[in-house]
């Protein structure tokens, strides 16, 4: 299946039950994702990878609580509990995830002052991760996405992929969402409007 890449978003302990920013049922999708991994020739994994004290953490904003919003120089930003801190167990990819077939593990969110939901562009919407260039150089024109969380990192990655002309599919059975203030419905609508195929 040349020309098509599976991008598995943030299958890390902190997004699974028991983790710092647990997504309900986050670990249930691992067997489904492992089947997708064995079916794809090109497999890319992403890893949310924040320095301690990252600007997206509520703990870095005195008086603010997780899930509140703040205004960053690049626009509104949701604040999160401390999660996926570089080098911690919570930042590790889940051991049950089949990594043998992965050709690239992409870290994102490592700039202290900028969060990064998308695997392609950070939340300032201008700082690239390099993934567009990687995929193009590998001759990939089709992107299939799964992982955590549907309404944040998966959705923003899908919007960027579609916006860069990749034929983009999200496998909803292989995703779980956070659903903050209706974000699940809102992001599903945005993905559909952008031409992302939801299956
Ligand atoms: C994510 C919030 C903060 C995600 C990452 O993987 O969806 N969400 N960091
Ligand atoms: Zn994060």
CSV table of C-alpha atoms in Angstrom, one decimal, residues 6 29 32-33 36 40 144-147 150 154 169-176 197-199:
chain,number,residue,atom,x,y,z
A,6,UNK,CA,-1.4,5.4,9.1
A,29,UNK,CA,-8.9,0.9,21.0
A,32,UNK,CA,-8.2,-2.2,16.8
A,33,UNK,CA,-5.2,0.1,16.2
A,36,UNK,CA,-4.6,-1.2,11.5
A,40,UNK,CA,-0.4,-0.5,6.7
A,144,UNK,CA,-5.4,7.5,7.8
A,145,UNK,CA,-5.7,8.7,11.4
A,146,UNK,CA,-6.6,7.0,14.7
A,147,UNK,CA,-5.7,7.4,18.4
A,150,UNK,CA,-10.6,12.4,18.6
A,154,UNK,CA,-6.7,13.6,16.0
A,169,UNK,CA,-9.7,9.4,6.7
A,170,UNK,CA,-10.3,9.1,10.5
A,171,UNK,CA,-11.2,5.7,11.8
A,172,UNK,CA,-13.6,6.6,14.6
A,173,UNK,CA,-13.7,3.1,16.0
A,174,UNK,CA,-10.0,3.5,16.7
A,175,UNK,CA,-10.3,6.8,18.4
A,176,UNK,CA,-11.7,8.1,21.7
A,197,UNK,CA,-13.8,11.0,5.6
A,198,UNK,CA,-15.1,9.7,9.0
A,199,UNK,CA,-15.6,5.9,9.1
